[in-house]
Amino acid sequence: MSERKQILFVINPISGGKRKTSFKKQVLDVLDLQKFDPTFQQTARSNHAYEIGLQAVQEGYDAVIAVGGDGTINELGSALVGSGIPLGIIPEGSGNGLALYLGIPMNEAAAIRRINRFESIEVDCGVINDRRFFNIAGLGFDASVSENFANENIRGPLGYMKSVFNVLSKYQPAHYKLTIDGKVYERQAFMISVANSPQYGNNAYIAPQASVNDGILDVCIVHKFPLYILPKMIFHLFNKSADQSSYVEIIPGKNIEIEVDAVSPVHVDGEPIELGDKLNISIMPKAIKIIC
């Protein structure tokens, strides 16, 4: 019998507001233990998954599995880029944008069975001021929501919707200067999302035509819109028709620079960070393998 593959499950214990106390037992029940030898590690703080991922590369694991949301995927994926070690996903986040797009089951046992198949695809990686992202990065309204949500004591979709309405009540659009593959655009925008995959999560599609392996990022500019249009905008998001709204402009590009008049929060795969008033964004084609 061939030697079993060494795989590391990296568990974010607080992602998605879900308890994961029985996760290890679930893996031992469902994973093909004749093919795989699993190891488990929990994250204890922000950026811990990234550190664990770097260690896993040094130790030569055959795969690393993110048990969490897009933030956990981001940290582990950032560590695995260029290593050739595939990343697996057990979706346990609030939005699970990348997993939903890749068709990874939301059911825990079904997602573990996908690991048994051990089939992967190559996925592009976006880079924003040296920070990597695999799903969506952005600034403006959605970044302010991410910042609010990070400080919210309610996790999951309910907490996210609470953050949306908290921010919406006082949010003001900003002026942006964008340079996309050498062409300059000046825009007054509600928000700007740079999409590698089509959706934020929870099947809310901001860039319906985006693909994770086409070597291109979709720059989605949401223009200022009257509040009474909000229900229609939400409908477009969940109907995969955001690109048909007159308030949404989508420009594909590989090399993107965004300048904003005032420093504002930026989110990278849903995690809020400060990156200053000038963003340089590029894409690394087929930078990582993801098991799906």
JSON list of C-alpha atoms in Angstrom, two decimals, residues 76-265:
[
{"chain": "A", "resi": 76, "resn": "LEU", "atom": "CA", "xyz": [-3.42, 29.87, 4.58]},
{"chain": "A", "resi": 77, "resn": "GLY", "atom": "CA", "xyz": [-3.54, 30.52, 0.84]},
{"chain": "A", "resi": 78, "resn": "SER", "atom": "CA", "xyz": [-1.12, 33.43, 1.20]},
{"chain": "A", "resi": 79, "resn": "ALA", "atom": "CA", "xyz": [1.34, 31.07, 2.90]},
{"chain": "A", "resi": 80, "resn": "LEU", "atom": "CA", "xyz": [0.90, 28.29, 0.32]},
{"chain": "A", "resi": 81, "resn": "VAL", "atom": "CA", "xyz": [1.24, 30.37, -2.89]},
{"chain": "A", "resi": 82, "resn": "GLY", "atom": "CA", "xyz": [4.11, 29.03, -4.96]},
{"chain": "A", "resi": 83, "resn": "SER", "atom": "CA", "xyz": [4.66, 25.96, -2.76]},
{"chain": "A", "resi": 84, "resn": "GLY", "atom": "CA", "xyz": [2.74, 23.49, -4.92]},
{"chain": "A", "resi": 85, "resn": "ILE", "atom": "CA", "xyz": [0.88, 22.30, -1.80]},
{"chain": "A", "resi": 86, "resn": "PRO", "atom": "CA", "xyz": [-2.88, 22.29, -2.46]},
{"chain": "A", "resi": 87, "resn": "LEU", "atom": "CA", "xyz": [-5.33, 24.11, -0.20]},
{"chain": "A", "resi": 88, "resn": "GLY", "atom": "CA", "xyz": [-8.55, 22.40, 0.81]},
{"chain": "A", "resi": 89, "resn": "ILE", "atom": "CA", "xyz": [-11.62, 24.19, 2.16]},
{"chain": "A", "resi": 90, "resn": "ILE", "atom": "CA", "xyz": [-14.22, 23.16, 4.74]},
{"chain": "A", "resi": 91, "resn": "PRO", "atom": "CA", "xyz": [-16.57, 26.19, 4.63]},
{"chain": "A", "resi": 92, "resn": "GLU", "atom": "CA", "xyz": [-17.23, 27.43, 8.15]},
{"chain": "A", "resi": 93, "resn": "GLY", "atom": "CA", "xyz": [-17.40, 31.20, 7.63]},
{"chain": "A", "resi": 94, "resn": "SER", "atom": "CA", "xyz": [-20.06, 33.90, 7.57]},
{"chain": "A", "resi": 95, "resn": "GLY", "atom": "CA", "xyz": [-20.08, 34.27, 3.78]},
{"chain": "A", "resi": 96, "resn": "ASN", "atom": "CA", "xyz": [-17.97, 31.46, 2.27]},
{"chain": "A", "resi": 97, "resn": "GLY", "atom": "CA", "xyz": [-17.67, 33.33, -1.04]},
{"chain": "A", "resi": 98, "resn": "LEU", "atom": "CA", "xyz": [-14.82, 31.37, -2.59]},
{"chain": "A", "resi": 99, "resn": "ALA", "atom": "CA", "xyz": [-16.16, 27.98, -1.51]},
{"chain": "A", "resi": 100, "resn": "LEU", "atom": "CA", "xyz": [-19.63, 28.73, -2.90]},
{"chain": "A", "resi": 101, "resn": "TYR", "atom": "CA", "xyz": [-18.14, 29.81, -6.24]},
{"chain": "A", "resi": 102, "resn": "LEU", "atom": "CA", "xyz": [-15.98, 26.67, -6.43]},
{"chain": "A", "resi": 103, "resn": "GLY", "atom": "CA", "xyz": [-18.98, 24.45, -5.69]},
{"chain": "A", "resi": 104, "resn": "ILE", "atom": "CA", "xyz": [-17.58, 23.12, -2.42]},
{"chain": "A", "resi": 105, "resn": "PRO", "atom": "CA", "xyz": [-20.48, 21.78, -0.33]},
{"chain": "A", "resi": 106, "resn": "MET", "atom": "CA", "xyz": [-21.61, 23.81, 2.68]},
{"chain": "A", "resi": 107, "resn": "ASN", "atom": "CA", "xyz": [-22.33, 20.51, 4.48]},
{"chain": "A", "resi": 108, "resn": "GLU", "atom": "CA", "xyz": [-19.33, 19.56, 6.62]},
{"chain": "A", "resi": 109, "resn": "ALA", "atom": "CA", "xyz": [-19.33, 15.82, 5.86]},
{"chain": "A", "resi": 110, "resn": "ALA", "atom": "CA", "xyz": [-19.83, 16.42, 2.11]},
{"chain": "A", "resi": 111, "resn": "ALA", "atom": "CA", "xyz": [-16.93, 18.92, 2.08]},
{"chain": "A", "resi": 112, "resn": "ILE", "atom": "CA", "xyz": [-14.68, 16.37, 3.80]},
{"chain": "A", "resi": 113, "resn": "ARG", "atom": "CA", "xyz": [-15.66, 13.79, 1.14]},
{"chain": "A", "resi": 114, "resn": "ARG", "atom": "CA", "xyz": [-14.36, 16.25, -1.49]},
{"chain": "A", "resi": 115, "resn": "ILE", "atom": "CA", "xyz": [-10.95, 15.98, 0.19]},
{"chain": "A", "resi": 116, "resn": "ASN", "atom": "CA", "xyz": [-11.14, 12.19, -0.37]},
{"chain": "A", "resi": 117, "resn": "ARG", "atom": "CA", "xyz": [-11.31, 12.79, -4.14]},
{"chain": "A", "resi": 118, "resn": "PHE", "atom": "CA", "xyz": [-8.16, 14.97, -3.90]},
{"chain": "A", "resi": 119, "resn": "GLU", "atom": "CA", "xyz": [-8.88, 16.75, -7.20]},
{"chain": "A", "resi": 120, "resn": "SER", "atom": "CA", "xyz": [-7.71, 20.35, -7.53]},
{"chain": "A", "resi": 121, "resn": "ILE", "atom": "CA", "xyz": [-7.80, 23.34, -9.88]},
{"chain": "A", "resi": 122, "resn": "GLU", "atom": "CA", "xyz": [-5.27, 26.15, -10.29]},
{"chain": "A", "resi": 123, "resn": "VAL", "atom": "CA", "xyz": [-6.53, 29.49, -9.01]},
{"chain": "A", "resi": 124, "resn": "ASP", "atom": "CA", "xyz": [-5.26, 33.05, -9.56]},
{"chain": "A", "resi": 125, "resn": "CYS", "atom": "CA", "xyz": [-4.12, 35.22, -6.67]},
{"chain": "A", "resi": 126, "resn": "GLY", "atom": "CA", "xyz": [-4.66, 38.98, -6.48]},
{"chain": "A", "resi": 127, "resn": "VAL", "atom": "CA", "xyz": [-2.06, 41.18, -4.81]},
{"chain": "A", "resi": 128, "resn": "ILE", "atom": "CA", "xyz": [-2.94, 44.52, -3.20]},
{"chain": "A", "resi": 129, "resn": "ASN", "atom": "CA", "xyz": [0.06, 46.44, -1.78]},
{"chain": "A", "resi": 130, "resn": "ASP", "atom": "CA", "xyz": [1.84, 43.10, -1.18]},
{"chain": "A", "resi": 131, "resn": "ARG", "atom": "CA", "xyz": [-1.21, 41.56, 0.55]},
{"chain": "A", "resi": 132, "resn": "ARG", "atom": "CA", "xyz": [-2.64, 38.54, -1.29]},
{"chain": "A", "resi": 133, "resn": "PHE", "atom": "CA", "xyz": [-6.32, 37.84, -1.92]},
{"chain": "A", "resi": 134, "resn": "PHE", "atom": "CA", "xyz": [-8.20, 35.02, -3.60]},
{"chain": "A", "resi": 135, "resn": "ASN", "atom": "CA", "xyz": [-11.82, 36.18, -3.57]},
{"chain": "A", "resi": 136, "resn": "ILE", "atom": "CA", "xyz": [-12.44, 39.95, -3.43]},
{"chain": "A", "resi": 137, "resn": "ALA", "atom": "CA", "xyz": [-10.64, 43.02, -2.13]},
{"chain": "A", "resi": 138, "resn": "GLY", "atom": "CA", "xyz": [-12.27, 46.41, -1.94]},
{"chain": "A", "resi": 139, "resn": "LEU", "atom": "CA", "xyz": [-12.60, 49.84, -0.47]},
{"chain": "A", "resi": 140, "resn": "GLY", "atom": "CA", "xyz": [-15.45, 52.16, 0.31]},
{"chain": "A", "resi": 141, "resn": "PHE", "atom": "CA", "xyz": [-18.78, 50.95, 1.66]},
{"chain": "A", "resi": 142, "resn": "ASP", "atom": "CA", "xyz": [-18.06, 47.21, 1.79]},
{"chain": "A", "resi": 143, "resn": "ALA", "atom": "CA", "xyz": [-14.71, 47.79, 3.50]},
{"chain": "A", "resi": 144, "resn": "SER", "atom": "CA", "xyz": [-16.46, 49.99, 6.11]},
{"chain": "A", "resi": 145, "resn": "VAL", "atom": "CA", "xyz": [-18.98, 47.17, 6.62]},
{"chain": "A", "resi": 146, "resn": "SER", "atom": "CA", "xyz": [-16.13, 44.66, 7.07]},
{"chain": "A", "resi": 147, "resn": "GLU", "atom": "CA", "xyz": [-14.53, 46.96, 9.66]},
{"chain": "A", "resi": 148, "resn": "ASN", "atom": "CA", "xyz": [-17.84, 47.31, 11.51]},
{"chain": "A", "resi": 149, "resn": "PHE", "atom": "CA", "xyz": [-18.48, 43.55, 11.31]},
{"chain": "A", "resi": 150, "resn": "ALA", "atom": "CA", "xyz": [-15.03, 42.78, 12.74]},
{"chain": "A", "resi": 151, "resn": "ASN", "atom": "CA", "xyz": [-16.10, 44.65, 15.90]},
{"chain": "A", "resi": 152, "resn": "GLU", "atom": "CA", "xyz": [-19.61, 43.15, 15.97]},
{"chain": "A", "resi": 153, "resn": "ASN", "atom": "CA", "xyz": [-20.44, 40.60, 18.66]},
{"chain": "A", "resi": 154, "resn": "ILE", "atom": "CA", "xyz": [-22.93, 38.79, 16.41]},
{"chain": "A", "resi": 155, "resn": "ARG", "atom": "CA", "xyz": [-21.27, 36.60, 13.77]},
{"chain": "A", "resi": 156, "resn": "GLY", "atom": "CA", "xyz": [-22.83, 35.00, 10.71]},
{"chain": "A", "resi": 157, "resn": "PRO", "atom": "CA", "xyz": [-25.22, 36.58, 8.14]},
{"chain": "A", "resi": 158, "resn": "LEU", "atom": "CA", "xyz": [-27.34, 38.29, 10.82]},
{"chain": "A", "resi": 159, "resn": "GLY", "atom": "CA", "xyz": [-24.34, 40.16, 12.24]},
{"chain": "A", "resi": 160, "resn": "TYR", "atom": "CA", "xyz": [-23.25, 41.10, 8.73]},
{"chain": "A", "resi": 161, "resn": "MET", "atom": "CA", "xyz": [-26.67, 42.57, 7.88]},
{"chain": "A", "resi": 162, "resn": "LYS", "atom": "CA", "xyz": [-26.60, 44.53, 11.14]},
{"chain": "A", "resi": 163, "resn": "SER", "atom": "CA", "xyz": [-23.24, 46.01, 10.09]},
{"chain": "A", "resi": 164, "resn": "VAL", "atom": "CA", "xyz": [-24.61, 46.89, 6.63]},
{"chain": "A", "resi": 165, "resn": "PHE", "atom": "CA", "xyz": [-27.39, 49.01, 8.15]},
{"chain": "A", "resi": 166, "resn": "ASN", "atom": "CA", "xyz": [-25.08, 50.53, 10.78]},
{"chain": "A", "resi": 167, "resn": "VAL", "atom": "CA", "xyz": [-22.73, 51.81, 8.08]},
{"chain": "A", "resi": 168, "resn": "LEU", "atom": "CA", "xyz": [-25.43, 52.72, 5.54]},
{"chain": "A", "resi": 169, "resn": "SER", "atom": "CA", "xyz": [-27.00, 55.28, 7.88]},
{"chain": "A", "resi": 170, "resn": "LYS", "atom": "CA", "xyz": [-23.90, 57.52, 7.85]},
{"chain": "A", "resi": 171, "resn": "TYR", "atom": "CA", "xyz": [-21.80, 56.51, 4.84]},
{"chain": "A", "resi": 172, "resn": "GLN", "atom": "CA", "xyz": [-20.64, 59.07, 2.26]},
{"chain": "A", "resi": 173, "resn": "PRO", "atom": "CA", "xyz": [-19.26, 58.22, -1.24]},
{"chain": "A", "resi": 174, "resn": "ALA", "atom": "CA", "xyz": [-15.65, 59.21, -2.01]},
{"chain": "A", "resi": 175, "resn": "HIS", "atom": "CA", "xyz": [-13.62, 60.40, -4.99]},
{"chain": "A", "resi": 176, "resn": "TYR", "atom": "CA", "xyz": [-11.26, 57.86, -6.59]},
{"chain": "A", "resi": 177, "resn": "LYS", "atom": "CA", "xyz": [-8.64, 58.02, -9.32]},
{"chain": "A", "resi": 178, "resn": "LEU", "atom": "CA", "xyz": [-8.16, 54.65, -10.99]},
{"chain": "A", "resi": 179, "resn": "THR", "atom": "CA", "xyz": [-5.49, 53.61, -13.47]},
{"chain": "A", "resi": 180, "resn": "ILE", "atom": "CA", "xyz": [-6.41, 50.28, -15.07]},
{"chain": "A", "resi": 181, "resn": "ASP", "atom": "CA", "xyz": [-3.87, 48.82, -17.52]},
{"chain": "A", "resi": 182, "resn": "GLY", "atom": "CA", "xyz": [-2.64, 52.35, -18.24]},
{"chain": "A", "resi": 183, "resn": "LYS", "atom": "CA", "xyz": [-6.03, 54.04, -18.74]},
{"chain": "A", "resi": 184, "resn": "VAL", "atom": "CA", "xyz": [-7.12, 56.66, -16.18]},
{"chain": "A", "resi": 185, "resn": "TYR", "atom": "CA", "xyz": [-10.64, 56.93, -14.73]},
{"chain": "A", "resi": 186, "resn": "GLU", "atom": "CA", "xyz": [-11.91, 59.53, -12.22]},
{"chain": "A", "resi": 187, "resn": "ARG", "atom": "CA", "xyz": [-14.98, 58.37, -10.31]},
{"chain": "A", "resi": 188, "resn": "GLN", "atom": "CA", "xyz": [-17.19, 59.45, -7.41]},
{"chain": "A", "resi": 189, "resn": "ALA", "atom": "CA", "xyz": [-18.07, 56.04, -6.05]},
{"chain": "A", "resi": 190, "resn": "PHE", "atom": "CA", "xyz": [-20.05, 54.37, -3.30]},
{"chain": "A", "resi": 191, "resn": "MET", "atom": "CA", "xyz": [-17.51, 51.55, -3.28]},
{"chain": "A", "resi": 192, "resn": "ILE", "atom": "CA", "xyz": [-14.95, 49.76, -5.44]},
{"chain": "A", "resi": 193, "resn": "SER", "atom": "CA", "xyz": [-14.51, 45.99, -5.39]},
{"chain": "A", "resi": 194, "resn": "VAL", "atom": "CA", "xyz": [-11.64, 44.23, -7.13]},
{"chain": "A", "resi": 195, "resn": "ALA", "atom": "CA", "xyz": [-12.95, 40.75, -7.85]},
{"chain": "A", "resi": 196, "resn": "ASN", "atom": "CA", "xyz": [-11.05, 37.56, -8.55]},
{"chain": "A", "resi": 197, "resn": "SER", "atom": "CA", "xyz": [-14.20, 35.49, -7.96]},
{"chain": "A", "resi": 198, "resn": "PRO", "atom": "CA", "xyz": [-17.75, 36.68, -8.70]},
{"chain": "A", "resi": 199, "resn": "GLN", "atom": "CA", "xyz": [-19.23, 36.83, -5.21]},
{"chain": "A", "resi": 200, "resn": "TYR", "atom": "CA", "xyz": [-18.69, 38.24, -1.74]},
{"chain": "A", "resi": 201, "resn": "GLY", "atom": "CA", "xyz": [-20.39, 35.28, -0.11]},
{"chain": "A", "resi": 202, "resn": "ASN", "atom": "CA", "xyz": [-23.92, 34.10, 0.70]},
{"chain": "A", "resi": 203, "resn": "ASN", "atom": "CA", "xyz": [-24.46, 34.08, -3.11]},
{"chain": "A", "resi": 204, "resn": "ALA", "atom": "CA", "xyz": [-24.23, 37.90, -3.41]},
{"chain": "A", "resi": 205, "resn": "TYR", "atom": "CA", "xyz": [-22.62, 38.35, -6.85]},
{"chain": "A", "resi": 206, "resn": "ILE", "atom": "CA", "xyz": [-20.85, 41.69, -7.41]},
{"chain": "A", "resi": 207, "resn": "ALA", "atom": "CA", "xyz": [-18.94, 40.58, -10.55]},
{"chain": "A", "resi": 208, "resn": "PRO", "atom": "CA", "xyz": [-21.03, 37.88, -12.26]},
{"chain": "A", "resi": 209, "resn": "GLN", "atom": "CA", "xyz": [-18.54, 37.33, -15.11]},
{"chain": "A", "resi": 210, "resn": "ALA", "atom": "CA", "xyz": [-15.41, 37.05, -12.94]},
{"chain": "A", "resi": 211, "resn": "SER", "atom": "CA", "xyz": [-13.35, 33.86, -13.02]},
{"chain": "A", "resi": 212, "resn": "VAL", "atom": "CA", "xyz": [-10.66, 32.67, -10.62]},
{"chain": "A", "resi": 213, "resn": "ASN", "atom": "CA", "xyz": [-8.41, 31.33, -13.38]},
{"chain": "A", "resi": 214, "resn": "ASP", "atom": "CA", "xyz": [-8.63, 33.76, -16.31]},
{"chain": "A", "resi": 215, "resn": "GLY", "atom": "CA", "xyz": [-5.61, 35.88, -15.30]},
{"chain": "A", "resi": 216, "resn": "ILE", "atom": "CA", "xyz": [-7.81, 38.98, -15.01]},
{"chain": "A", "resi": 217, "resn": "LEU", "atom": "CA", "xyz": [-9.36, 40.98, -12.15]},
{"chain": "A", "resi": 218, "resn": "ASP", "atom": "CA", "xyz": [-12.76, 42.66, -12.47]},
{"chain": "A", "resi": 219, "resn": "VAL", "atom": "CA", "xyz": [-12.80, 46.21, -11.07]},
{"chain": "A", "resi": 220, "resn": "CYS", "atom": "CA", "xyz": [-16.40, 46.85, -9.97]},
{"chain": "A", "resi": 221, "resn": "ILE", "atom": "CA", "xyz": [-17.25, 50.51, -9.44]},
{"chain": "A", "resi": 222, "resn": "VAL", "atom": "CA", "xyz": [-20.56, 51.09, -7.68]},
{"chain": "A", "resi": 223, "resn": "HIS", "atom": "CA", "xyz": [-21.63, 54.68, -8.31]},
{"chain": "A", "resi": 224, "resn": "LYS", "atom": "CA", "xyz": [-23.55, 56.81, -5.83]},
{"chain": "A", "resi": 225, "resn": "PHE", "atom": "CA", "xyz": [-27.21, 55.83, -5.98]},
{"chain": "A", "resi": 226, "resn": "PRO", "atom": "CA", "xyz": [-30.39, 57.14, -4.30]},
{"chain": "A", "resi": 227, "resn": "LEU", "atom": "CA", "xyz": [-31.44, 55.19, -1.22]},
{"chain": "A", "resi": 228, "resn": "TYR", "atom": "CA", "xyz": [-34.77, 54.17, -2.74]},
{"chain": "A", "resi": 229, "resn": "ILE", "atom": "CA", "xyz": [-32.79, 52.12, -5.33]},
{"chain": "A", "resi": 230, "resn": "LEU", "atom": "CA", "xyz": [-31.25, 49.95, -2.55]},
{"chain": "A", "resi": 231, "resn": "PRO", "atom": "CA", "xyz": [-33.82, 47.09, -2.81]},
{"chain": "A", "resi": 232, "resn": "LYS", "atom": "CA", "xyz": [-33.18, 46.91, -6.57]},
{"chain": "A", "resi": 233, "resn": "MET", "atom": "CA", "xyz": [-29.40, 46.90, -5.99]},
{"chain": "A", "resi": 234, "resn": "ILE", "atom": "CA", "xyz": [-29.78, 44.03, -3.51]},
{"chain": "A", "resi": 235, "resn": "PHE", "atom": "CA", "xyz": [-31.95, 42.18, -6.04]},
{"chain": "A", "resi": 236, "resn": "HIS", "atom": "CA", "xyz": [-29.21, 42.56, -8.69]},
{"chain": "A", "resi": 237, "resn": "LEU", "atom": "CA", "xyz": [-26.61, 41.17, -6.25]},
{"chain": "A", "resi": 238, "resn": "PHE", "atom": "CA", "xyz": [-28.57, 38.00, -5.53]},
{"chain": "A", "resi": 239, "resn": "ASN", "atom": "CA", "xyz": [-29.86, 37.61, -9.10]},
{"chain": "A", "resi": 240, "resn": "LYS", "atom": "CA", "xyz": [-26.32, 37.58, -10.58]},
{"chain": "A", "resi": 241, "resn": "SER", "atom": "CA", "xyz": [-27.17, 40.71, -12.57]},
{"chain": "A", "resi": 242, "resn": "ALA", "atom": "CA", "xyz": [-25.12, 43.46, -10.88]},
{"chain": "A", "resi": 243, "resn": "ASP", "atom": "CA", "xyz": [-23.37, 44.09, -14.21]},
{"chain": "A", "resi": 244, "resn": "GLN", "atom": "CA", "xyz": [-26.76, 45.06, -15.70]},
{"chain": "A", "resi": 245, "resn": "SER", "atom": "CA", "xyz": [-27.34, 47.90, -13.21]},
{"chain": "A", "resi": 246, "resn": "SER", "atom": "CA", "xyz": [-26.77, 51.44, -14.52]},
{"chain": "A", "resi": 247, "resn": "TYR", "atom": "CA", "xyz": [-25.10, 52.21, -11.19]},
{"chain": "A", "resi": 248, "resn": "VAL", "atom": "CA", "xyz": [-22.44, 49.49, -11.60]},
{"chain": "A", "resi": 249, "resn": "GLU", "atom": "CA", "xyz": [-19.43, 49.77, -13.93]},
{"chain": "A", "resi": 250, "resn": "ILE", "atom": "CA", "xyz": [-17.10, 46.79, -14.36]},
{"chain": "A", "resi": 251, "resn": "ILE", "atom": "CA", "xyz": [-13.66, 47.22, -15.95]},
{"chain": "A", "resi": 252, "resn": "PRO", "atom": "CA", "xyz": [-11.37, 44.19, -16.40]},
{"chain": "A", "resi": 253, "resn": "GLY", "atom": "CA", "xyz": [-7.66, 44.65, -15.78]},
{"chain": "A", "resi": 254, "resn": "LYS", "atom": "CA", "xyz": [-4.35, 43.13, -14.73]},
{"chain": "A", "resi": 255, "resn": "ASN", "atom": "CA", "xyz": [-2.48, 46.12, -13.32]},
{"chain": "A", "resi": 256, "resn": "ILE", "atom": "CA", "xyz": [-4.57, 48.53, -11.26]},
{"chain": "A", "resi": 257, "resn": "GLU", "atom": "CA", "xyz": [-3.76, 51.59, -9.23]},
{"chain": "A", "resi": 258, "resn": "ILE", "atom": "CA", "xyz": [-6.38, 53.27, -7.04]},
{"chain": "A", "resi": 259, "resn": "GLU", "atom": "CA", "xyz": [-5.88, 56.62, -5.33]},
{"chain": "A", "resi": 260, "resn": "VAL", "atom": "CA", "xyz": [-8.41, 57.94, -2.82]},
{"chain": "A", "resi": 261, "resn": "ASP", "atom": "CA", "xyz": [-8.63, 61.48, -1.43]},
{"chain": "A", "resi": 262, "resn": "ALA", "atom": "CA", "xyz": [-8.77, 60.34, 2.20]},
{"chain": "A", "resi": 263, "resn": "VAL", "atom": "CA", "xyz": [-7.41, 57.19, 3.83]},
{"chain": "A", "resi": 264, "resn": "SER", "atom": "CA", "xyz": [-10.26, 54.71, 4.15]},
{"chain": "A", "resi": 265, "resn": "PRO", "atom": "CA", "xyz": [-10.49, 51.10, 5.29]}
]
